Short mmCIF file of C-alpha atoms in Angstrom, two decimals:
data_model
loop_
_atom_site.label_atom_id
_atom_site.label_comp_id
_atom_site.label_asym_id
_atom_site.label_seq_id
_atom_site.Cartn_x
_atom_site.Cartn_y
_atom_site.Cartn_z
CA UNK A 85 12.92 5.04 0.29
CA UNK A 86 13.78 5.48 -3.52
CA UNK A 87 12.22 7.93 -5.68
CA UNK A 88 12.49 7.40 -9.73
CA UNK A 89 12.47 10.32 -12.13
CA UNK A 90 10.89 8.78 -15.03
CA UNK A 91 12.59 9.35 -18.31
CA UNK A 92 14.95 12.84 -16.97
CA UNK A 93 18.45 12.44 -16.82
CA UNK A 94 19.15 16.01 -15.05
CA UNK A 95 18.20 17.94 -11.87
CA UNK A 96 17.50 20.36 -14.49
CA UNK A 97 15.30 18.03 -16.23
CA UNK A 98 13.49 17.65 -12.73
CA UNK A 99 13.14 21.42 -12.08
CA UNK A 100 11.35 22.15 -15.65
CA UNK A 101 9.06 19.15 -15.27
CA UNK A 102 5.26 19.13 -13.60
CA UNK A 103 5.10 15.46 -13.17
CA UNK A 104 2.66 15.13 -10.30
CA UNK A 105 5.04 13.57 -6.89
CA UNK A 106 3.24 10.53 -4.97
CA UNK A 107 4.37 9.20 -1.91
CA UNK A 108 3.99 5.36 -1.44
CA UNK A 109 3.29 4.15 1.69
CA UNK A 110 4.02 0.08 2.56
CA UNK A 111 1.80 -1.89 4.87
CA UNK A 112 2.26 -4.59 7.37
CA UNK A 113 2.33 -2.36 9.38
CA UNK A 114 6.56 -2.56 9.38
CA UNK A 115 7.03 -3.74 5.95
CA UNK A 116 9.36 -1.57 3.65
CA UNK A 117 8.28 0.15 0.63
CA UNK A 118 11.09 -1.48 -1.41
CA UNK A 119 8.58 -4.04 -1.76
CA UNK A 120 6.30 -1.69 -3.68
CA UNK A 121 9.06 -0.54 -5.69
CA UNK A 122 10.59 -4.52 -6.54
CA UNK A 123 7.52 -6.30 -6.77
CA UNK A 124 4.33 -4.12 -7.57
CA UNK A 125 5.16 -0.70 -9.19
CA UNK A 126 8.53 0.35 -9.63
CA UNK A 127 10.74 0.52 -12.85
CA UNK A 128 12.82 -2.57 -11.05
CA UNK A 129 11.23 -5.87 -11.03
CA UNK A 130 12.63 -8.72 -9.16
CA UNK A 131 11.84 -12.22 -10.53
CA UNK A 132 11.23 -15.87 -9.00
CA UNK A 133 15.00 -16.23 -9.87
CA UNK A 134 16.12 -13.64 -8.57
CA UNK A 135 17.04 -11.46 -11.59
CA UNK A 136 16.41 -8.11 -11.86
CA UNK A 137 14.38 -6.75 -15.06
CA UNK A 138 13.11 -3.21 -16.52
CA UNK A 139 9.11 -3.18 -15.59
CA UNK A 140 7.24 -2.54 -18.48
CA UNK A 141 4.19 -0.75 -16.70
CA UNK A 142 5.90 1.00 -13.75
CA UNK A 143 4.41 4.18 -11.95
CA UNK A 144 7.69 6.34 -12.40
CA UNK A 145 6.48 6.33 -16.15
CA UNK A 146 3.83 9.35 -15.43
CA UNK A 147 4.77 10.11 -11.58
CA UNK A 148 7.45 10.92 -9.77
CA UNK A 149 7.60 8.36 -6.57
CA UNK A 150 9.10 8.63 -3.26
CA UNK A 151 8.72 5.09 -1.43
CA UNK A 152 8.89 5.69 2.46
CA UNK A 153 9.98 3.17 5.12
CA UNK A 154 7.25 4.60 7.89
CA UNK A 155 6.56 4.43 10.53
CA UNK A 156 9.86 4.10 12.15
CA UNK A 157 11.18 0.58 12.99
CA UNK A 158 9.33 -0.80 9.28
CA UNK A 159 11.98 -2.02 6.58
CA UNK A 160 15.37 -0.66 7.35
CA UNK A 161 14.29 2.45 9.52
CA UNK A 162 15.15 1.99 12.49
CA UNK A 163 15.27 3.76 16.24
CA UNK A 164 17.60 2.17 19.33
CA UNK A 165 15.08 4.04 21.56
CA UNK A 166 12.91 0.83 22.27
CA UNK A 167 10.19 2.14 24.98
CA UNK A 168 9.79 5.43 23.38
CA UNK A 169 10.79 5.34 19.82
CA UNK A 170 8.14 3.56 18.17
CA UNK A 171 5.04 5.42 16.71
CA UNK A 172 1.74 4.27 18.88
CA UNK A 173 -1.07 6.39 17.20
CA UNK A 174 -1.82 7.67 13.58
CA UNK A 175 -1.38 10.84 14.89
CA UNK A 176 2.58 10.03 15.21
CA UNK A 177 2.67 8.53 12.04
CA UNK A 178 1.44 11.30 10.74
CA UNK A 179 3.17 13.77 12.39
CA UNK A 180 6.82 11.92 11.18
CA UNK A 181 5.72 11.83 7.81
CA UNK A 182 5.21 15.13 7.38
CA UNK A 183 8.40 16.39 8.66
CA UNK A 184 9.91 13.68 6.53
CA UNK A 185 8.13 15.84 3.44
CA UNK A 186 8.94 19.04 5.10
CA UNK A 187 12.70 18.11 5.25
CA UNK A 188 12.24 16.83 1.48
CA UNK A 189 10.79 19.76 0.04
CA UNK A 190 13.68 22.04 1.74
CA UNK A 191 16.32 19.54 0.21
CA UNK A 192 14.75 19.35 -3.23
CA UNK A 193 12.75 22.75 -3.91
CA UNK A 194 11.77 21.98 -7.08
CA UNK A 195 8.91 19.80 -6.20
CA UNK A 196 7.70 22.97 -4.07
CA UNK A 197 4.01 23.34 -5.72
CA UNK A 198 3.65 20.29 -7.40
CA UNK A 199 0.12 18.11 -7.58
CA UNK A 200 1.02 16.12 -4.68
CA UNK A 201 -0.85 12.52 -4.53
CA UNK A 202 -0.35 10.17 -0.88
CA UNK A 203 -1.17 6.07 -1.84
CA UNK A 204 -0.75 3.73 0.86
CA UNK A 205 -1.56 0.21 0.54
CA UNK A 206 -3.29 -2.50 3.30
CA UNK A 207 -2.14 -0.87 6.41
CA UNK A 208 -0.38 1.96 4.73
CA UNK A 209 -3.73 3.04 3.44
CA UNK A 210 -4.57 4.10 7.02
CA UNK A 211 -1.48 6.26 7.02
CA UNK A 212 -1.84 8.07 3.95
CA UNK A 213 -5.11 9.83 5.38
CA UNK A 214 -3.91 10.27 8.53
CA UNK A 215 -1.18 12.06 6.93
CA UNK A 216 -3.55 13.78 4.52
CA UNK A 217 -5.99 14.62 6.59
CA UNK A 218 -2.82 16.62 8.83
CA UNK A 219 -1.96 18.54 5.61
CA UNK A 220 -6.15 19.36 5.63
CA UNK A 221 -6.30 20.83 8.56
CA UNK A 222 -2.23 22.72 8.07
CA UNK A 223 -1.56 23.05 4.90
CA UNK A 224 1.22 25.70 5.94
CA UNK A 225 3.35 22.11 6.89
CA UNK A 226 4.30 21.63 3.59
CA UNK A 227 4.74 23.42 0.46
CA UNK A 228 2.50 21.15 -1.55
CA UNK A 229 -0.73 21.13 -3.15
CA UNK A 230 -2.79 18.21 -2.26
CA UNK A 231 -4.47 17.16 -4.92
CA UNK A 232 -5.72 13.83 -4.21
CA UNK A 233 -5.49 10.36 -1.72
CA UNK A 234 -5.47 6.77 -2.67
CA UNK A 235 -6.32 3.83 -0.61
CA UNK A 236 -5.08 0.65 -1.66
CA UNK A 237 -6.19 -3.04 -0.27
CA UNK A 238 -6.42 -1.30 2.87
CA UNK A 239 -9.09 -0.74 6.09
CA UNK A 240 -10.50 2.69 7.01
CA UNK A 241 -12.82 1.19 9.11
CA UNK A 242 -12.09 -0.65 12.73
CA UNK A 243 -9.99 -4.19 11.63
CA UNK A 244 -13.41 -5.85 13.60
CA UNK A 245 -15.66 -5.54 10.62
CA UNK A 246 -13.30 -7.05 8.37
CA UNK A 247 -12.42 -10.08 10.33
CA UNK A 248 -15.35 -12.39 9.21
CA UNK A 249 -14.39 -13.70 5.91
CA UNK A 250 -16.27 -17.20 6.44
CA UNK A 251 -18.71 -16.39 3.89
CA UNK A 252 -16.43 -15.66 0.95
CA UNK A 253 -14.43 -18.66 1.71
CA UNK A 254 -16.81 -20.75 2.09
CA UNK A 255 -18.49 -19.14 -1.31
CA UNK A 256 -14.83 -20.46 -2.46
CA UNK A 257 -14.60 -23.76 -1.25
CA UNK A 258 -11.82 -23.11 1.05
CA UNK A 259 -14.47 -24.21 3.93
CA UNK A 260 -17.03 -26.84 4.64
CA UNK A 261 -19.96 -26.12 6.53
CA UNK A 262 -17.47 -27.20 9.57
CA UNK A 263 -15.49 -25.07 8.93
CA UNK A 264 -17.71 -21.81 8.20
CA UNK A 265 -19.02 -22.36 11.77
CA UNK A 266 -15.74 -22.53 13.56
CA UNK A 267 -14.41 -19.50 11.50
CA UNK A 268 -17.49 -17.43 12.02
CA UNK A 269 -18.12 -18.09 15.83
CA UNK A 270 -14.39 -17.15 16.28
CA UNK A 271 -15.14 -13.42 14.57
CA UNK A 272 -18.19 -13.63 17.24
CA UNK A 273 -16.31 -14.15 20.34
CA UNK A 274 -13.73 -11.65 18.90
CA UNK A 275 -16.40 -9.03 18.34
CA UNK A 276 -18.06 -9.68 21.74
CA UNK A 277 -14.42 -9.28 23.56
CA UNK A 278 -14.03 -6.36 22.04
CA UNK A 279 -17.80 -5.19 22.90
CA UNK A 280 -16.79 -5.72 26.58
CA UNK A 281 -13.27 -3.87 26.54
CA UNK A 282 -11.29 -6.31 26.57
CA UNK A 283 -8.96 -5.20 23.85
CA UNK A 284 -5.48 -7.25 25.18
CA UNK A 285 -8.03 -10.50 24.78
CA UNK A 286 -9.78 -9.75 21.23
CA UNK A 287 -5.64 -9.00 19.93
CA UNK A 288 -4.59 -12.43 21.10
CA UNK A 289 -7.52 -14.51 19.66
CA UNK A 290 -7.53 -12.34 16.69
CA UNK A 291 -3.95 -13.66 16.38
CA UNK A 292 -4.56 -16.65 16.80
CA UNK A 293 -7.69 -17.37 14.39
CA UNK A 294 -7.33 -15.11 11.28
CA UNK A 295 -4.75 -14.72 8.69
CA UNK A 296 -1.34 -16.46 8.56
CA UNK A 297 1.00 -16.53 12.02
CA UNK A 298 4.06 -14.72 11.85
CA UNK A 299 6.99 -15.99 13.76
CA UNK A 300 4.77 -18.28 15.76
CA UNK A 301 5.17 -22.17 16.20
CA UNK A 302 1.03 -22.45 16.04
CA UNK A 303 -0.55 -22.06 12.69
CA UNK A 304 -3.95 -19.69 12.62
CA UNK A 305 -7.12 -21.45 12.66
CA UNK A 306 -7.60 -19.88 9.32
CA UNK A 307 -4.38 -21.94 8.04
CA UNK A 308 -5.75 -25.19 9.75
CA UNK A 309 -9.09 -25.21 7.97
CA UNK A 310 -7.91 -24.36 4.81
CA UNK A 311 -4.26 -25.11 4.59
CA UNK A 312 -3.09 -21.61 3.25
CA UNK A 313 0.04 -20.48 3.80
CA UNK A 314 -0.65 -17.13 2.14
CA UNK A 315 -3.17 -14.74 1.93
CA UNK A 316 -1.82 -12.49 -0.78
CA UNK A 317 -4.40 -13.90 -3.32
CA UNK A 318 -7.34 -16.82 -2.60
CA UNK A 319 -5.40 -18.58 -5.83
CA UNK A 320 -2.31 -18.92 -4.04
CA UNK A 321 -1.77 -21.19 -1.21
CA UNK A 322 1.66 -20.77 -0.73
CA UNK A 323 3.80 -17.65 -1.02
CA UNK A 324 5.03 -17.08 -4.34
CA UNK A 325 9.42 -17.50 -4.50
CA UNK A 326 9.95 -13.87 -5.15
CA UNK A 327 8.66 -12.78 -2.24
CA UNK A 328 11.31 -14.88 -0.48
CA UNK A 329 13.71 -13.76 -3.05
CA UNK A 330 13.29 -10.18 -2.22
CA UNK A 331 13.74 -10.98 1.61
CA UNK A 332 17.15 -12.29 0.57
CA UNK A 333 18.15 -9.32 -1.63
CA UNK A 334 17.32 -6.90 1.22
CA UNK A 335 19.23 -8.34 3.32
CA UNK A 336 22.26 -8.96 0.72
CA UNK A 337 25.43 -6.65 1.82
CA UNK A 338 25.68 -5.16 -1.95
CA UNK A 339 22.34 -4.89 -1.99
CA UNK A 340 22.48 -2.41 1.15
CA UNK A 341 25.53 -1.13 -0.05
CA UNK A 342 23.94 -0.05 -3.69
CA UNK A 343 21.11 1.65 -1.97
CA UNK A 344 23.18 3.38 0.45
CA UNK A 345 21.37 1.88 3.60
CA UNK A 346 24.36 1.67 6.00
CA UNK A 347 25.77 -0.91 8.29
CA UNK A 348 23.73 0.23 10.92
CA UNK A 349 20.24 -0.09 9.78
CA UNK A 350 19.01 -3.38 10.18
CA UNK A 351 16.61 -4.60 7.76
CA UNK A 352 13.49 -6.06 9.06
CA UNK A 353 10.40 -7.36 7.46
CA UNK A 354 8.41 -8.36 10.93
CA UNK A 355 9.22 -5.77 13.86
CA UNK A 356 7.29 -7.26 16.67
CA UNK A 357 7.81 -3.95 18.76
CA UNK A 358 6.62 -1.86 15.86
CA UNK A 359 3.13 -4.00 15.45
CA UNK A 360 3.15 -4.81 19.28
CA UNK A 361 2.66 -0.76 19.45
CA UNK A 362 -0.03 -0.20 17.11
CA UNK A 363 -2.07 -2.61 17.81
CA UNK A 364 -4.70 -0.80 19.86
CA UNK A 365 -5.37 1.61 16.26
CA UNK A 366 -6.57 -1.60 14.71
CA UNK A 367 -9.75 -0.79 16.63
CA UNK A 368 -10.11 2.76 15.29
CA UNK A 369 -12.97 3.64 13.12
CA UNK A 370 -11.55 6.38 10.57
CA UNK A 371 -14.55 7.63 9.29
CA UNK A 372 -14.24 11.44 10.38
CA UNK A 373 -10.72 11.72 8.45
CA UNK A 374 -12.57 10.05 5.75
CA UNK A 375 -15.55 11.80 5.12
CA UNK A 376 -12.96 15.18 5.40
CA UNK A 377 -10.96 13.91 2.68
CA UNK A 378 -13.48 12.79 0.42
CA UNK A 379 -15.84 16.24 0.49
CA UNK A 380 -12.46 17.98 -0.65
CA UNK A 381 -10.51 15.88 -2.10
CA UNK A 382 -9.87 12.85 -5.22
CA UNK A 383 -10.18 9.38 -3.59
CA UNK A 384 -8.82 6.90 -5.59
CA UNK A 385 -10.26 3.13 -3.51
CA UNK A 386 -9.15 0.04 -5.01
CA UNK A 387 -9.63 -3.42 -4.09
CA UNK A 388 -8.22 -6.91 -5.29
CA UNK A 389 -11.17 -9.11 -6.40
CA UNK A 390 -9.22 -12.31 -4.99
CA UNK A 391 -8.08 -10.37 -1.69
CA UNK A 392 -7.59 -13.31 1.10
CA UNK A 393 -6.56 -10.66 3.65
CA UNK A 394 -9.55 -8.22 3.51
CA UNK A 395 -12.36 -9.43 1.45
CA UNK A 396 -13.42 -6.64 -0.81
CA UNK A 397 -17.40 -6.49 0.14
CA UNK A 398 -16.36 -5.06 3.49
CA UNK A 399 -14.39 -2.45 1.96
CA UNK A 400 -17.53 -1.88 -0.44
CA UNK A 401 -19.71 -1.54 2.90
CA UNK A 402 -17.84 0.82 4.26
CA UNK A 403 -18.21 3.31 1.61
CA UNK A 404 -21.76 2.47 0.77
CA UNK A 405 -22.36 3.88 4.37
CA UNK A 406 -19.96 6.62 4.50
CA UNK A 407 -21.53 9.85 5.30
CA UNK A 408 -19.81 12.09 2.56
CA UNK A 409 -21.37 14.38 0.51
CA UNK A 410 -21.58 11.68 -2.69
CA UNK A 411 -22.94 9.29 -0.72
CA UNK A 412 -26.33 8.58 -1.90
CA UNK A 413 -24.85 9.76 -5.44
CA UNK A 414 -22.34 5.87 -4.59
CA UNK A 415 -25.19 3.90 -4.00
CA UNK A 416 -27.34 4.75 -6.71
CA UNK A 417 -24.79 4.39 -9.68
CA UNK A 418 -23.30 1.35 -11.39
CA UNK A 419 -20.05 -0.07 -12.11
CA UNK A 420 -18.73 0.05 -15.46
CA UNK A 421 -16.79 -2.97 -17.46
CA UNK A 422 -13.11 -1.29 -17.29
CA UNK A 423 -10.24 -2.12 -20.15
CA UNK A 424 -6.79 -1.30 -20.39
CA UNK A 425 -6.99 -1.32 -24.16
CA UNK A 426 -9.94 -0.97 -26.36
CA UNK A 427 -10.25 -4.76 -28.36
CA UNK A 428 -9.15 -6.24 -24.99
CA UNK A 429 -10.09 -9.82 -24.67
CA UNK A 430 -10.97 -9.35 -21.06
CA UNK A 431 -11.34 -6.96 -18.64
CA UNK A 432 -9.42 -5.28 -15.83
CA UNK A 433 -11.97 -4.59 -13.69
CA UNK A 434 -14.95 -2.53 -12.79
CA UNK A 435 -14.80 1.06 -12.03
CA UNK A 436 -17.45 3.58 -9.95
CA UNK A 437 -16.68 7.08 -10.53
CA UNK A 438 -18.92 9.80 -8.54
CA UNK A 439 -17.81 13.00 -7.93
CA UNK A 440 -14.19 12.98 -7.05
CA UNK A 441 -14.36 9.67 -5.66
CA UNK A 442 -13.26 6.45 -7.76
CA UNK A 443 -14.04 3.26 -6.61
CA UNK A 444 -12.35 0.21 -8.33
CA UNK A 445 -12.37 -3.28 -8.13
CA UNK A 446 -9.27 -4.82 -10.07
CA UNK A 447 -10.21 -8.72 -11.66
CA UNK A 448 -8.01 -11.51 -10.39
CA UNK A 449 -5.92 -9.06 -8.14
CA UNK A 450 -5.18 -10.28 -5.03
CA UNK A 451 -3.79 -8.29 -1.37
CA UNK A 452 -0.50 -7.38 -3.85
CA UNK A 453 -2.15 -5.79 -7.08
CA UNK A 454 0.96 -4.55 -8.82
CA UNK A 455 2.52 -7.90 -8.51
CA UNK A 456 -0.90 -10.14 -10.05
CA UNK A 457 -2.26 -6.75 -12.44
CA UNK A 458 0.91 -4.76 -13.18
CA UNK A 459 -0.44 -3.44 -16.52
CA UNK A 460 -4.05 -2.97 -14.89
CA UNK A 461 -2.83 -1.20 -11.43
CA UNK A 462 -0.67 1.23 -13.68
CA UNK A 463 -3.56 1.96 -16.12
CA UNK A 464 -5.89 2.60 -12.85
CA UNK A 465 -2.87 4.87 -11.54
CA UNK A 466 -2.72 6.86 -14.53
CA UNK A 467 -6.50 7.13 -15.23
CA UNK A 468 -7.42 8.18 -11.92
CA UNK A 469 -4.37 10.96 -11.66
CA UNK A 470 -5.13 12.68 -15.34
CA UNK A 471 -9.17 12.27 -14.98
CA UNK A 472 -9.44 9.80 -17.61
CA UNK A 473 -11.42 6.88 -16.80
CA UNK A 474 -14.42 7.32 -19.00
CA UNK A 475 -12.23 6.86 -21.54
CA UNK A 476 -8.93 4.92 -23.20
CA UNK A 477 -5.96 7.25 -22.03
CA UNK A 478 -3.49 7.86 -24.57
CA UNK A 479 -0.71 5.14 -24.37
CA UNK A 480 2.10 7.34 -24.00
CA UNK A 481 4.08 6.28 -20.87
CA UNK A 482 6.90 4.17 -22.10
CA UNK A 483 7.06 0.16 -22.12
CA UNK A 484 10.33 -1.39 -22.21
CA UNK A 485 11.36 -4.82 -22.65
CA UNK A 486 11.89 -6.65 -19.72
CA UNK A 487 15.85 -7.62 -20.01
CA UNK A 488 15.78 -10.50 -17.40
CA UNK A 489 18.65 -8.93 -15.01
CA UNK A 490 21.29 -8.28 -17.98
CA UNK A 491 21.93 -4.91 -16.82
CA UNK A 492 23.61 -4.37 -13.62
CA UNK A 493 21.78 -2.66 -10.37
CA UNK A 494 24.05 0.24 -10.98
CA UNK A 495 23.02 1.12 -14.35
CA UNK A 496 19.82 0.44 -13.28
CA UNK A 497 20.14 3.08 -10.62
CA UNK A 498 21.94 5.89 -12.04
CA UNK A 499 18.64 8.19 -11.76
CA UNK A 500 17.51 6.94 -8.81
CA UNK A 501 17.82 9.43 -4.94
CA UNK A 502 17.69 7.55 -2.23
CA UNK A 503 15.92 8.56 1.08
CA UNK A 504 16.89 7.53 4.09
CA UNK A 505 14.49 8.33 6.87
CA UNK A 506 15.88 7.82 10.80
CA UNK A 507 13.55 8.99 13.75
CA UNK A 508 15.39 12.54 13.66
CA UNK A 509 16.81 13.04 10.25
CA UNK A 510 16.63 12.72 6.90
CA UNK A 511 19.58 11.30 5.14
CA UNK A 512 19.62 11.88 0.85
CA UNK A 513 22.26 10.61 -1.26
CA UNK A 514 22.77 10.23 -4.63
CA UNK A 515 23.77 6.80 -6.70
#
């Protein structure tokens, strides 16, 4: 976990400043957060080549971020207690986070107080309000103020009513009328195993039909209809090299060593114990810890308009029908055009904003927004934290050049903390 202090050079710097703290929160579930901080949002990009550069529209510009390896077993976190070390409910996920930000705010007081913001992407999303919704109901945990949630790419609802995407690939051309059948009867059968309780059954088909296999010999029905190989973005059939790239730095021994790691945490970015685990909260409908958050609350929801893994009209459903206090206020309004820049030559979107609740839709974004929209995703980060998207917000967070990996990882990293998260400690050392 790695959080970035903007533009400060000194701990001083840090205990003066009121930039808002946001913890990031990785999907998968199991994947590490690095991969936020690398490829979507953080002031370190990694490219195709494998060269480092100096992100021109990073997060860390306005916010301070800490990215968390959670739940335990995801990235290089790590327990050796097999049968009982893994999280199995939200509840546990939640429960480890906030002792992680407990032990934080102990270790670094001067974030004691600040506008505190949780974002958790695809699977993470789920996360971040179980975790906010446990500060709702004891807010004596943590010595925060909880200002607002944001749910990226991500499912709130039950992972049932997302799993028939025939429609919008077939709207796509990625299936023939063949095809649409076979893909659509297979979300039936799913849906009607699940109807009858038979969980273990609907997990193993679901596996089996929707998505792209991990670690298996047999490709997914969805990959033998349409030949995809990647579902990060419907204009991407295969996964782009730096995704691969970044699997090889993570696993590099300076790499580990730069980030303080250790020898004994193993970096993984597919924990079939972790997943194995969880599985059963796939099936959880969320909408009580929703409808909490968003009556007290900012709700930042964003969605990638080329999303292969979770179309974004299910996403839209579920909020159209969610039984918060803005509801009917949701329905009834429409989505602006949204630019980065005034005298843009096309858009970045298209942005809902009701109440406290923003609802946004980010053009040609895929499952992995930072990496297809960095500019956009930072300028919907920004917007949504200082209240500003009726408006052009004031271009003041830095934009360096990118210097295609000509400064070294330590330079890089001379104001970056590392957090190292274990399932009973917190370990924080400085580069």
């Amino acid at each position: 976990m790695l959080i970035k202090r903007g533009d400060r050079k000194s701990l001083d710097d840090m205990a003066a400043s009121s930039t808002p703290l946001l913890l990031w929160l990785q999907g998968g579930p199991g994947q590490t957060s690095l991969l936020g901080e690398f490829l979507e949002n953080g002031p370190l990009g990694l490219q195709g080549d494998g060269k480092l550069y100096r992100r021109k529209h990073a997060l860390t510009e306005q916010l301070d971020v800490v990215y968390l390896d959670q739940p335990a077993g995801a990235g290089y976190s790590f327990t050796k207690d097999i049968t009982n070390g893994f999280a199995r409910t939200l509840e546990d996920m939640s429960r480890d986070t906030v002792e992680f930000l407990r032990q934080f705010l102990i270790l670094f007081p001067e974030y004691n107080g600040r506008d505190f913001y949780i974002a958790g992407e695809s699977y993470g999303s789920r996360i971040s309000l179980s975790t906010a919704y446990r500060l709702h109901r004891d807010p004596s945990k943590v010595n925060a103020t909880l200002k607002g949630v944001i749910h990226g790419v991500g499912f709130w609802f039950p992972i049932v009513s997302a799993l028939d995407t025939s429609n919008y690939f077939r709207a796509l051309g990625l299936l023939d009328h063949n095809g649409y059948k076979m893909l659509s009867e297979r979300a039936a059968n799913i849906t009607a195993l699940i109807s009858e309780g038979k969980n273990s059954e609907a997990l193993s088909l679901m596996g089996k039909s929707f998505w792209i296999s991990k670690n298996e010999s047999d490709p997914t029905l969805f990959q033998k209809l349409t030949g995809y190989e990647f579902v990060g973005n419907v204009l991407q059939s295969k996964e782009p090299p730096v995704f691969r790239k970044f699997e090889e730095l993570a696993r590099k021994s300076h790499f580990r060593k730069a980030i303080h790691v250790g020898k004994e945490a193993p970096y993984r970015a597919y924990n079939k114990n972790l997943r194995s685990n969880l599985l059963p909260d796939y099936f959880r409908d969320l909408t009580d810890m929703a409808v909490a958050i968003m009556n007290n609350y900012k709700v930042l929801v964003y969605v990638g308009q080329l999303d292969a893994t979770f179309a974004q009209d299910r996403t839209h459903t579920f909020f159209s029908d969610l039984p918060w206090h803005g509801t009917e206020d949701f329905n009834a309004a429409d989505h602006r055009i949204w630019y980065v820049n005034e005298g843009d030559a096309r858009s970045a979107g298209y942005v809902t904003c009701v109440r406290n609740f923003t609802y946004v839709t980010l053009a040609r974004a895929g499952h992995y927004p930072g990496h297809d929209e960095p500019e956009a995703t930072a300028d919907m980060f920004f917007r949504f934290i200082n209240d500003r998207f009726e408006g052009p917000v004031p271009r003041g967070y830095g934009t360096p050049e990118d210097t295609n990996g000509k400064e070294s990882t330590q330079q890089r990293c001379a104001t970056t903390l590392l957090l190292y998260l274990t399932t009973s400690a917190a370990l924080l050392l400085q580069v």
